[in-house]
Short mmCIF file of C-alpha atoms in Angstrom, two decimals:
data_model
loop_
_atom_site.label_atom_id
_atom_site.label_comp_id
_atom_site.label_asym_id
_atom_site.label_seq_id
_atom_site.Cartn_x
_atom_site.Cartn_y
_atom_site.Cartn_z
CA MET G 1 62.04 146.91 -108.40
CA SER G 2 62.71 143.75 -110.43
CA SER G 3 61.02 140.50 -109.47
CA PHE G 4 64.44 138.99 -108.73
CA HIS G 5 65.31 141.79 -106.37
CA MET G 6 61.92 141.35 -104.64
CA PHE G 7 62.79 137.74 -104.16
CA ARG G 8 66.12 138.49 -102.64
CA LEU G 9 64.48 141.04 -100.37
CA ALA G 10 62.02 138.45 -99.26
CA VAL G 11 64.71 136.06 -98.45
CA GLU G 12 66.66 138.75 -96.50
CA LEU G 13 63.53 139.61 -94.52
CA ILE G 14 62.96 135.90 -93.64
CA GLY G 15 66.65 135.64 -92.60
CA ARG G 16 66.27 138.63 -90.23
CA LYS G 17 63.11 137.10 -88.78
CA VAL G 18 64.93 133.86 -88.16
CA MET G 19 67.81 135.75 -86.45
CA MET G 20 65.26 137.58 -84.22
CA ILE G 21 63.84 134.24 -83.19
CA GLU G 22 67.38 132.96 -82.61
CA SER G 23 68.03 136.04 -80.37
CA SER G 24 65.00 135.07 -78.29
CA VAL G 25 66.29 131.57 -78.06
CA HIS G 26 69.66 132.85 -76.78
CA ARG G 27 67.90 135.14 -74.23
CA CYS G 28 65.32 132.64 -72.95
CA GLY G 29 67.15 129.41 -73.52
CA ALA G 30 64.24 127.96 -75.42
CA ILE G 31 60.86 128.71 -76.90
CA SER G 32 58.12 126.32 -75.81
CA SER G 33 54.87 125.42 -77.45
CA ALA G 34 52.60 123.08 -75.47
CA GLY G 35 55.60 122.48 -73.19
CA VAL G 36 57.90 121.23 -75.98
CA SER G 37 61.27 122.93 -76.34
CA LEU G 38 62.54 123.70 -79.89
CA SER G 39 66.15 123.94 -80.86
CA LYS G 40 67.48 126.78 -82.96
CA ARG G 41 67.88 124.51 -85.99
CA GLN G 42 64.24 123.24 -85.62
CA LEU G 43 62.97 126.80 -85.32
CA CYS G 44 64.83 127.78 -88.53
CA SER G 45 63.66 124.71 -90.37
CA SER G 46 60.04 125.51 -89.56
CA CYS G 47 60.24 129.01 -91.24
CA PRO G 48 58.90 129.13 -94.79
CA ALA G 49 61.71 129.84 -97.21
CA THR G 50 59.67 131.57 -99.92
CA SER G 51 56.21 132.74 -100.63
CA ASP G 52 53.99 131.39 -103.47
CA ARG G 53 55.03 134.24 -105.55
CA THR G 54 58.82 133.75 -105.21
CA LEU G 55 58.52 130.07 -105.86
CA LYS G 56 57.57 130.99 -109.46
CA GLU G 57 60.82 132.84 -109.74
CA GLN G 58 63.09 129.99 -108.62
CA ASN G 59 64.26 129.48 -112.21
CA TYR G 60 67.67 128.85 -113.76
CA GLU G 61 68.43 132.46 -114.56
CA ASN G 62 67.79 133.60 -111.03
CA ALA G 63 69.67 130.67 -109.66
CA VAL G 64 72.77 131.72 -111.58
CA SER G 65 72.37 135.31 -110.60
CA THR G 66 72.05 134.35 -106.93
CA LEU G 67 75.07 132.01 -107.20
CA ASN G 68 77.08 134.99 -108.57
CA THR G 69 76.38 136.95 -105.38
CA PHE G 70 78.30 134.40 -103.27
CA GLN G 71 81.93 134.97 -102.31
CA SER G 72 84.04 134.57 -105.54
CA ASN G 73 86.77 131.98 -105.91
CA TYR G 74 89.27 134.88 -106.25
CA SER G 75 88.05 136.35 -103.00
CA VAL G 76 88.33 133.04 -101.18
CA LEU G 77 91.85 132.53 -102.55
CA GLN G 78 92.78 136.00 -101.23
CA ASP G 79 91.37 135.26 -97.81
CA SER G 80 93.23 131.95 -97.67
CA ILE G 81 96.49 133.69 -98.52
CA LYS G 82 95.92 136.27 -95.76
CA ARG G 83 95.35 133.51 -93.22
CA LYS G 84 98.77 132.14 -94.13
CA HIS G 85 97.56 128.68 -93.29
CA GLN G 86 96.65 129.42 -89.76
CA ASP G 87 93.21 128.01 -90.40
CA ASP G 88 93.96 125.77 -93.31
CA SER G 89 91.06 123.31 -92.72
CA LYS G 90 88.41 126.05 -92.76
CA HIS G 91 87.07 125.08 -96.20
CA ILE G 92 86.63 121.49 -95.13
CA SER G 93 84.96 122.40 -91.81
CA ASP G 94 82.75 124.86 -93.60
CA ILE G 95 81.51 122.39 -96.26
CA THR G 96 81.00 119.69 -93.60
CA LYS G 97 78.70 122.14 -91.74
CA PHE G 98 76.81 123.08 -94.90
CA LEU G 99 76.38 119.46 -95.96
CA ASP G 100 75.06 118.61 -92.53
CA ARG G 101 72.50 121.47 -92.81
CA ILE G 102 71.06 120.07 -96.02
CA GLY G 103 70.80 116.51 -94.65
CA ILE G 104 74.05 115.04 -95.90
CA PRO G 105 76.13 114.12 -92.86
CA LEU G 106 79.57 112.66 -93.62
CA SER G 107 78.32 109.16 -92.84
CA ARG G 108 75.96 109.57 -95.78
CA LEU G 109 78.60 111.18 -97.98
CA ASP G 110 80.84 108.17 -97.29
CA ARG G 111 78.39 106.08 -99.32
CA LEU G 112 79.06 108.08 -102.49
CA PRO G 113 81.54 106.02 -104.67
CA VAL G 114 84.10 108.50 -105.89
CA ILE G 115 87.45 108.87 -107.75
CA HIS G 116 89.36 111.96 -106.58
CA VAL G 117 91.98 113.70 -108.81
CA SER G 118 94.44 116.48 -107.99
CA GLY G 119 97.44 117.87 -109.80
CA SER G 120 98.84 120.92 -111.50
CA LYS G 121 98.48 120.10 -115.16
CA GLY G 122 95.88 118.08 -116.96
CA LYS G 123 93.65 117.02 -114.05
CA GLY G 124 90.52 118.14 -115.94
CA SER G 125 91.52 116.24 -119.08
CA THR G 126 92.43 113.19 -117.02
CA CYS G 127 89.12 113.21 -115.18
CA ALA G 128 87.18 113.65 -118.40
CA MET G 129 89.02 110.60 -119.89
CA VAL G 130 88.37 108.49 -116.71
CA GLU G 131 84.66 109.45 -116.91
CA SER G 132 84.44 108.61 -120.64
CA ILE G 133 86.08 105.22 -120.15
CA LEU G 134 83.83 104.23 -117.27
CA ARG G 135 80.71 105.44 -119.01
CA ASN G 136 81.74 103.37 -122.03
CA ASN G 137 81.95 100.35 -119.73
CA GLY G 138 78.36 100.72 -118.56
CA TYR G 139 78.82 102.84 -115.42
CA ARG G 140 76.38 105.56 -114.60
CA THR G 141 78.74 108.50 -114.05
CA GLY G 142 78.83 111.86 -112.32
CA PHE G 143 81.61 114.33 -113.09
CA PHE G 144 82.43 117.55 -111.20
CA SER G 145 84.95 119.89 -112.65
CA SER G 146 85.90 123.54 -112.83
CA PRO G 147 85.90 126.11 -114.31
CA HIS G 148 83.22 126.15 -117.06
CA LEU G 149 83.59 127.57 -120.61
CA VAL G 150 80.08 128.88 -121.36
CA THR G 151 77.47 127.77 -118.78
CA VAL G 152 77.86 126.83 -115.11
CA THR G 153 75.95 123.57 -115.79
CA GLU G 154 79.06 122.24 -117.44
CA ARG G 155 80.68 121.79 -114.00
CA ILE G 156 78.11 119.05 -113.01
CA ARG G 157 77.69 116.26 -115.60
CA LEU G 158 75.60 113.12 -115.54
CA ASP G 159 76.62 110.40 -118.00
CA GLY G 160 78.85 112.93 -119.78
CA VAL G 161 76.14 115.54 -120.25
CA PRO G 162 75.84 118.87 -118.44
CA ILE G 163 73.01 118.89 -115.99
CA ALA G 164 69.85 120.37 -117.57
CA ASN G 165 69.00 124.00 -116.67
CA GLU G 166 65.74 122.97 -115.06
CA ARG G 167 67.39 120.25 -112.89
CA PHE G 168 70.16 122.72 -111.98
CA ALA G 169 67.59 125.19 -110.78
CA GLU G 170 65.68 122.53 -108.87
CA HIS G 171 68.78 121.34 -106.99
CA PHE G 172 70.05 124.87 -106.54
CA TRP G 173 66.93 126.27 -104.86
CA ASN G 174 66.39 123.18 -102.75
CA ILE G 175 69.94 123.60 -101.26
CA TYR G 176 69.90 127.42 -101.14
CA ASN G 177 66.53 127.58 -99.25
CA ARG G 178 67.65 125.04 -96.68
CA LEU G 179 70.93 126.86 -96.13
CA VAL G 180 69.21 130.24 -95.77
CA THR G 181 66.69 129.01 -93.26
CA THR G 182 69.32 127.37 -91.13
CA ARG G 183 72.02 129.99 -91.16
CA ASP G 184 73.37 131.60 -87.96
CA CYS G 185 73.94 135.01 -89.50
CA ALA G 186 73.56 136.77 -92.91
CA ASP G 187 77.00 135.71 -94.12
CA ASP G 188 76.59 132.07 -93.10
CA LEU G 189 76.49 130.74 -96.62
CA PRO G 190 79.01 128.89 -98.84
CA SER G 191 81.37 130.49 -101.35
CA TYR G 192 80.70 130.10 -105.09
CA PHE G 193 82.91 126.99 -105.46
CA CYS G 194 81.86 125.48 -102.07
CA PHE G 195 78.20 125.72 -103.08
CA LEU G 196 78.82 124.01 -106.39
CA THR G 197 80.81 121.31 -104.69
CA ILE G 198 77.86 120.77 -102.29
CA MET G 199 75.48 120.70 -105.18
CA ALA G 200 77.45 118.18 -107.20
CA MET G 201 77.61 115.79 -104.21
CA GLU G 202 73.89 116.18 -103.60
CA VAL G 203 73.15 115.58 -107.24
CA PHE G 204 75.30 112.51 -107.43
CA LEU G 205 73.73 111.02 -104.30
CA HIS G 206 70.25 111.76 -105.53
CA GLU G 207 70.96 110.25 -109.01
CA LYS G 208 72.59 107.16 -107.38
CA VAL G 209 75.58 107.33 -109.71
CA ASP G 210 77.91 104.24 -109.92
CA VAL G 211 80.90 106.56 -109.65
CA GLY G 212 81.55 110.28 -109.17
CA VAL G 213 84.73 111.64 -110.76
CA ILE G 214 85.73 114.68 -108.68
CA GLU G 215 88.29 117.18 -109.81
CA VAL G 216 90.07 119.16 -107.12
CA GLY G 217 89.63 122.90 -107.29
CA ILE G 218 92.95 124.39 -105.97
CA GLY G 219 95.60 122.31 -104.13
CA GLY G 220 93.95 119.27 -102.60
CA ARG G 221 94.60 118.96 -98.87
CA TYR G 222 92.47 121.92 -97.89
CA ASP G 223 90.26 122.02 -100.96
CA SER G 224 86.49 121.83 -100.34
CA THR G 225 86.34 118.55 -102.36
CA ASN G 226 88.55 116.93 -99.84
CA VAL G 227 85.60 116.59 -97.44
CA LEU G 228 85.42 113.06 -99.11
CA ARG G 229 86.67 110.48 -96.66
CA ASN G 230 86.03 107.17 -98.37
CA THR G 231 88.02 107.58 -101.55
CA GLN G 232 89.36 104.27 -102.77
CA THR G 233 91.01 105.46 -106.04
CA VAL G 234 93.08 108.65 -106.24
CA GLY G 235 94.88 110.29 -109.15
CA ILE G 236 97.68 112.89 -109.09
CA THR G 237 98.51 114.44 -112.43
CA SER G 238 101.79 116.23 -113.39
CA LEU G 239 102.96 118.75 -110.78
CA GLY G 240 104.31 122.23 -111.25
CA LEU G 241 104.65 125.58 -109.55
CA GLU G 242 101.20 127.17 -109.25
CA HIS G 243 99.30 129.35 -106.73
CA THR G 244 102.61 129.64 -104.86
CA GLN G 245 101.24 132.24 -102.41
CA LEU G 246 98.73 129.72 -101.16
CA LEU G 247 100.24 126.29 -101.80
CA GLY G 248 103.90 126.99 -101.29
CA GLU G 249 106.92 128.20 -103.30
CA THR G 250 108.59 124.88 -103.76
CA LEU G 251 107.60 121.72 -105.63
CA GLU G 252 107.80 119.77 -102.40
CA GLU G 253 105.30 121.98 -100.66
CA ILE G 254 102.97 121.84 -103.65
CA ALA G 255 103.31 118.05 -103.81
CA TRP G 256 102.35 117.83 -100.13
CA GLN G 257 99.16 119.86 -100.88
CA LYS G 258 98.22 117.64 -103.80
CA ALA G 259 98.96 114.44 -101.94
CA GLY G 260 96.58 115.58 -99.17
CA ILE G 261 93.71 113.78 -100.98
CA ILE G 262 95.25 110.38 -100.33
CA LYS G 263 93.07 108.35 -98.00
CA PRO G 264 93.93 105.32 -95.75
CA GLY G 265 94.36 102.12 -97.88
CA CYS G 266 93.52 103.61 -101.24
CA ASP G 267 95.18 103.03 -104.56
CA VAL G 268 97.18 106.11 -105.76
CA PHE G 269 98.06 106.64 -109.39
CA THR G 270 100.54 109.25 -110.61
CA THR G 271 102.63 109.87 -113.65
CA LEU G 272 106.41 110.27 -113.61
CA GLN G 273 107.07 113.26 -111.27
CA PRO G 274 110.29 115.21 -110.47
CA ALA G 275 112.20 113.19 -107.85
CA ASN G 276 111.66 115.73 -104.97
CA ALA G 277 107.91 115.75 -105.59
CA LEU G 278 107.64 111.99 -105.93
CA LYS G 279 109.33 111.46 -102.53
CA VAL G 280 106.59 113.60 -100.89
CA ILE G 281 103.86 111.50 -102.56
CA GLN G 282 105.65 108.28 -101.49
CA ARG G 283 105.89 109.49 -97.95
CA GLU G 284 102.15 110.36 -97.82
CA CYS G 285 101.23 106.94 -99.21
CA HIS G 286 103.41 105.28 -96.61
CA GLN G 287 101.76 107.22 -93.74
CA MET G 288 98.27 106.38 -95.07
CA LYS G 289 99.14 102.73 -95.90
CA ALA G 290 98.20 103.51 -99.48
CA THR G 291 99.56 101.77 -102.58
CA LEU G 292 101.32 103.93 -105.04
CA HIS G 293 101.38 103.17 -108.78
CA ILE G 294 103.56 105.01 -111.35
CA THR G 295 101.84 104.92 -114.72
CA PRO G 296 103.66 104.45 -118.05
CA ILE G 297 104.52 107.62 -119.92
CA ARG G 298 103.86 106.38 -123.40
CA LEU G 299 100.73 104.79 -124.77
CA ASP G 300 102.71 102.35 -126.91
CA GLU G 301 103.82 100.67 -123.74
CA TYR G 302 100.28 99.14 -123.54
CA ASP G 303 99.01 96.10 -125.36
CA TRP G 304 95.93 97.57 -126.98
CA VAL G 305 93.21 95.10 -128.26
CA ILE G 306 92.28 97.93 -130.66
CA LYS G 307 94.37 101.00 -130.92
CA PRO G 308 92.62 104.33 -130.21
CA ALA G 309 92.93 107.04 -132.83
CA LEU G 310 94.63 109.23 -130.19
CA LEU G 311 97.63 106.96 -130.33
CA ASN G 312 98.50 108.32 -133.76
CA GLU G 313 98.51 112.01 -132.92
CA ALA G 314 98.84 112.54 -129.16
CA CYS G 315 101.37 114.95 -127.92
CA ALA G 316 103.51 114.00 -124.80
CA ALA G 317 101.14 115.72 -122.39
CA GLU G 318 98.13 113.93 -123.86
CA GLU G 319 99.93 110.59 -123.60
CA LEU G 320 100.68 111.20 -119.89
CA ASN G 321 97.05 112.15 -119.06
CA THR G 322 95.59 109.25 -121.16
CA SER G 323 97.91 106.71 -119.54
CA LEU G 324 96.99 107.96 -116.14
CA ALA G 325 93.30 107.84 -116.93
CA VAL G 326 93.48 104.33 -118.28
CA GLN G 327 95.11 103.18 -115.07
CA ILE G 328 92.68 104.97 -112.80
CA ALA G 329 89.65 103.66 -114.69
CA SER G 330 91.04 100.14 -114.89
CA ASN G 331 91.53 100.21 -111.18
CA TRP G 332 87.98 101.15 -110.61
CA ILE G 333 86.68 98.43 -112.89
CA ARG G 334 88.82 95.82 -111.08
CA ARG G 335 87.55 96.99 -107.67
CA THR G 336 83.88 97.01 -108.67
CA ARG G 337 83.63 94.39 -111.41
CA PRO G 338 86.69 92.06 -110.82
CA ASN G 339 85.49 89.55 -113.34
CA VAL G 340 85.81 92.09 -116.21
CA LEU G 341 89.58 92.82 -116.03
CA THR G 342 92.57 90.70 -115.16
CA VAL G 343 94.62 91.96 -112.23
CA ASN G 344 97.77 93.89 -113.28
CA SER G 345 97.29 93.14 -116.94
CA GLN G 346 98.75 95.67 -119.40
CA THR G 347 96.30 94.49 -122.06
CA VAL G 348 93.76 97.28 -122.69
CA PRO G 349 90.44 95.79 -123.79
CA LYS G 350 88.19 97.23 -126.50
CA ASN G 351 85.71 99.03 -124.25
CA ILE G 352 88.50 101.05 -122.61
CA ALA G 353 90.10 101.96 -125.92
CA GLU G 354 86.70 103.03 -127.21
CA GLY G 355 86.21 105.15 -124.09
CA VAL G 356 89.47 106.92 -124.83
CA ASP G 357 88.44 107.74 -128.38
CA ARG G 358 84.93 108.91 -127.28
CA CYS G 359 86.26 111.33 -124.64
CA PHE G 360 85.24 114.92 -125.26
CA TRP G 361 86.82 117.64 -123.18
CA PRO G 362 86.30 121.12 -124.55
CA GLY G 363 88.83 123.93 -124.48
CA ARG G 364 91.88 121.64 -124.19
CA LEU G 365 93.81 121.22 -127.49
CA GLN G 366 90.51 121.54 -129.31
CA ARG G 367 90.09 122.43 -132.96
CA VAL G 368 86.91 123.97 -134.28
CA ALA G 369 86.23 124.82 -137.97
CA VAL G 370 84.42 128.10 -138.63
CA GLY G 371 83.30 127.93 -142.21
CA ASP G 372 85.79 126.95 -144.92
CA ARG G 373 88.48 129.58 -144.21
CA ARG G 374 88.78 129.78 -140.44
CA THR G 375 90.01 127.24 -137.77
CA LEU G 376 89.94 127.96 -134.11
CA TYR G 377 92.56 126.39 -131.90
CA LEU G 378 91.24 126.45 -128.37
CA ASP G 379 93.38 125.75 -125.35
CA GLY G 380 92.93 127.09 -121.83
CA ALA G 381 96.68 127.05 -121.10
CA HIS G 382 97.68 129.53 -118.43
CA THR G 383 100.98 128.23 -117.06
CA VAL G 384 104.50 128.23 -118.59
CA GLU G 385 104.37 124.45 -118.97
CA SER G 386 100.84 124.27 -120.46
CA ILE G 387 101.52 127.21 -122.85
CA ASP G 388 104.64 125.29 -124.11
CA VAL G 389 102.49 122.23 -124.83
CA CYS G 390 99.84 124.38 -126.47
CA VAL G 391 102.15 126.30 -128.71
CA ARG G 392 103.88 123.04 -129.87
CA TRP G 393 100.45 121.60 -130.64
CA PHE G 394 99.42 124.59 -132.63
CA ALA G 395 102.77 124.59 -134.55
CA SER G 396 102.28 120.91 -135.45
CA LYS G 397 98.72 121.40 -136.74
CA SER G 398 98.80 124.84 -138.51
CA LEU G 399 99.90 124.65 -142.13
CA SER G 400 102.81 126.92 -143.18
CA HIS G 401 100.88 128.96 -145.75
CA HIS G 402 98.06 129.71 -143.36
CA HIS G 403 97.67 133.10 -141.59
CA LYS G 404 98.44 132.60 -137.86
CA LEU G 405 96.47 134.86 -135.44
CA LEU G 406 96.59 135.05 -131.63
CA ILE G 407 93.77 136.03 -129.30
CA PHE G 408 95.07 136.21 -125.78
CA ASN G 409 94.11 137.19 -122.19
CA THR G 410 95.24 136.42 -118.67
CA THR G 411 93.66 137.01 -115.32
CA GLY G 412 94.82 136.81 -111.75
CA GLU G 413 98.53 136.67 -111.03
CA ARG G 414 99.63 134.93 -114.13
CA ASP G 415 103.00 136.07 -115.53
CA SER G 416 101.96 137.37 -118.97
CA TYR G 417 105.47 138.19 -120.02
CA LYS G 418 106.62 134.59 -119.65
CA LEU G 419 103.53 133.19 -121.47
CA LEU G 420 103.77 135.68 -124.33
CA SER G 421 107.45 135.13 -124.65
CA ILE G 422 106.93 131.47 -125.37
CA LEU G 423 104.18 132.27 -127.92
CA SER G 424 106.29 134.98 -129.65
CA ARG G 425 109.49 133.05 -130.01
CA THR G 426 107.78 129.77 -131.14
CA ILE G 427 105.24 131.05 -133.68
CA GLN G 428 105.50 133.90 -136.13
CA PHE G 429 101.98 135.34 -135.69
CA ASP G 430 100.64 137.69 -138.32
CA ALA G 431 98.77 139.57 -135.65
CA ALA G 432 97.87 139.33 -131.97
CA PHE G 433 94.65 140.57 -130.31
CA PHE G 434 94.15 141.25 -126.60
CA THR G 435 90.75 141.29 -125.17
CA PRO G 436 88.87 140.62 -121.87
CA ASN G 437 86.98 137.35 -121.37
CA VAL G 438 83.82 139.08 -122.65
CA ALA G 439 81.87 137.86 -125.69
CA PHE G 440 80.09 141.14 -126.31
CA SER G 441 80.59 144.68 -124.99
CA LEU G 442 77.40 144.29 -122.95
CA ALA G 443 76.87 140.98 -121.03
CA THR G 444 73.87 139.26 -122.25
CA ARG G 445 73.63 136.26 -119.69
CA ALA G 446 74.38 135.77 -115.99
CA ASP G 447 76.64 132.84 -116.88
CA THR G 448 79.00 135.30 -118.75
CA VAL G 449 79.59 137.66 -115.78
CA ASN G 450 83.00 137.16 -114.22
CA HIS G 451 82.90 138.40 -110.66
CA ASN G 452 86.45 137.32 -109.95
CA PHE G 453 87.96 139.78 -112.31
CA PRO G 454 85.96 142.90 -113.32
CA VAL G 455 86.07 144.03 -116.93
CA GLU G 456 87.89 147.17 -116.08
CA GLN G 457 90.65 145.20 -114.45
CA GLN G 458 90.83 142.92 -117.47
CA LEU G 459 91.02 145.83 -119.90
CA HIS G 460 93.96 147.26 -118.00
CA ARG G 461 95.73 143.88 -118.21
CA CYS G 462 94.96 143.69 -121.95
CA GLU G 463 96.60 147.12 -122.38
CA GLU G 464 99.69 145.93 -120.51
CA ASN G 465 99.81 142.65 -122.58
CA CYS G 466 99.50 144.57 -125.84
CA MET G 467 102.43 146.87 -124.81
CA LEU G 468 104.50 143.81 -123.84
CA TRP G 469 103.84 142.21 -127.25
CA GLN G 470 104.79 145.39 -129.19
CA THR G 471 107.68 146.78 -127.20
CA GLN G 472 109.53 144.19 -125.16
CA LEU G 473 108.75 141.28 -127.51
CA CYS G 474 109.15 143.48 -130.69
CA ASN G 475 106.01 142.39 -132.49
CA ARG G 476 104.46 145.13 -134.63
CA ARG G 477 100.91 143.97 -135.07
CA GLY G 478 99.27 143.92 -131.60
CA PHE G 479 95.77 145.18 -130.98
CA ARG G 480 93.53 145.69 -127.95
CA TYR G 481 89.72 145.29 -128.11
CA ASP G 482 86.87 145.55 -125.66
CA SER G 483 85.23 142.18 -126.53
CA VAL G 484 85.91 138.99 -128.49
CA ASP G 485 83.14 139.86 -130.88
CA SER G 486 84.97 143.08 -131.75
CA VAL G 487 88.17 141.04 -132.38
CA PHE G 488 86.37 138.69 -134.84
CA LYS G 489 84.92 141.67 -136.66
CA GLN G 490 88.28 143.15 -137.09
CA ILE G 491 89.74 139.78 -138.26
CA GLU G 492 87.05 139.82 -140.96
CA LYS G 493 88.23 143.20 -142.14
CA MET G 494 91.92 142.39 -142.02
CA TYR G 495 91.69 138.94 -143.47
CA PRO G 496 88.60 138.62 -145.76
CA LEU G 497 87.42 135.26 -146.78
CA ALA G 498 89.20 135.59 -150.16
CA SER G 499 92.59 135.73 -148.37
CA PRO G 500 94.49 132.51 -147.28
CA HIS G 501 93.06 130.33 -144.50
CA CYS G 502 93.28 131.71 -140.94
CA ASP G 503 94.40 129.58 -138.03
CA ILE G 504 93.38 131.38 -134.83
CA LEU G 505 94.92 130.33 -131.53
CA ILE G 506 92.85 131.43 -128.49
CA THR G 507 94.62 130.83 -125.15
CA GLY G 508 95.68 132.22 -121.82
CA SER G 509 92.37 131.81 -120.03
CA ILE G 510 89.71 129.09 -120.14
CA HIS G 511 87.03 131.80 -119.87
CA LEU G 512 88.33 133.51 -123.04
CA LEU G 513 87.53 130.32 -124.90
CA GLY G 514 83.96 130.36 -123.61
CA ALA G 515 83.64 134.00 -124.62
CA ALA G 516 84.86 133.18 -128.17
CA LEU G 517 82.36 130.34 -128.61
CA THR G 518 79.64 132.64 -127.30
CA ALA G 519 80.58 135.44 -129.61
CA LEU G 520 80.42 133.07 -132.59
CA LYS G 521 77.13 131.49 -131.40
CA MET G 522 78.91 128.08 -131.21
CA GLU G 523 78.21 127.45 -127.55
CA GLY G 524 77.34 123.78 -128.44
CA TYR G 525 81.13 123.11 -128.85
CA ALA G 526 81.42 123.44 -125.08
CA ASN G 527 79.14 120.51 -124.48
CA ASN G 528 79.58 118.22 -127.53
CA SER G 529 76.12 119.01 -128.81
CA SER G 530 77.37 120.24 -132.21
#
């Protein structure tokens, strides 16, 4: 038996012992020592979480492996769909309970200064830009986002840098052990996303950040992150149809979900939205006595003290996200350091412009050179709208005489045909490769295991996508492989270095991008360390 499995067994035995004690409590009403009654929570808290031996095994690798045993995001989503909103607030009530069990009641969480951002498109990019601007203005920042490209540490960043493995492990085991020893039953633990949300908030409180930038997971109103009650600055990015089985089948329903993060008296920033969606946001602001701000759609509408380089090459989507980020960050600076910025000024000072230019957000319209003859174009687009932005970006950057190759995968309930149709009719690809979000045929690290979508399920989807590409979309050169590494090896055979430059667009799933970087041993491009 492996040491890790011995550790899990020890934890389970302790859990059973706790439940036996709890059973005695229920039967006898209390267990008394020297005439003093102990509550169930006190009894659990007094139980040792681990032995001396297992303490040595509370490392990063085992932390990720243990995290992977929690209920997956996909499973949580399916459960939510089955409930059909009969118990919508379950995620928030659950995280409230778990936070309380690790010593973070809502009254303490209220002291965490946060910016909360929801939306359908570009919320991660907008959050990254907000964080970069505030960090460039001297704030100590925390940033919680999802999903990750390569390692789970990317989801929790301090001052723009993913939390170190050792610190991740320290915080993970501290929270995990406390939750295990206070649970009411074996399943009384958070889901994967809920645990990481708890962990991010615990880390940010522990590190005393000046501001935590929190990206919503799915929706907003009933998302685990919406446990936050004292949000003063809120952002809502561009809205579109997504997760319709859960959030609703109309734009109005989705807008209602996204606007659910609006808190009483806060400032709300959003970009130009469809009229029906904007009305929903306006109504929510009115009910919450919040102030709504519609941000400019073009960056040249601002008076820049120095113009960021982005101004010269940003596509429309980047302009929308950047404008929203500038307004959100400026609002925060005015709230916390009113002497720095003039109220309602459209003049953008140097420190904000520099924050825009210094923003790094991997996997979103990202170019990476691989030697002299290969360029990767990485974008995690997975909706019709985002694929349209992605393909226009690729078309504008790829030179006409370059080979154009596509590496593609989708997971979940994405409509592959619609996405591939946009790619096929916009770009004349020389070849397309369909592969699971797997770097190598055999997983080498716990971070790379995708428990939401098993490899067998992904391989079946790849077969379907390859058939769509060749038959319905009439493209002759479509290939299916078992791993991204296999794809790159085939590209080397088909297009040797002596041939013209290859521009390789990798899209359809953010996890596919991480697998590509891992296969090329270029993981540093996921955290700006290269």
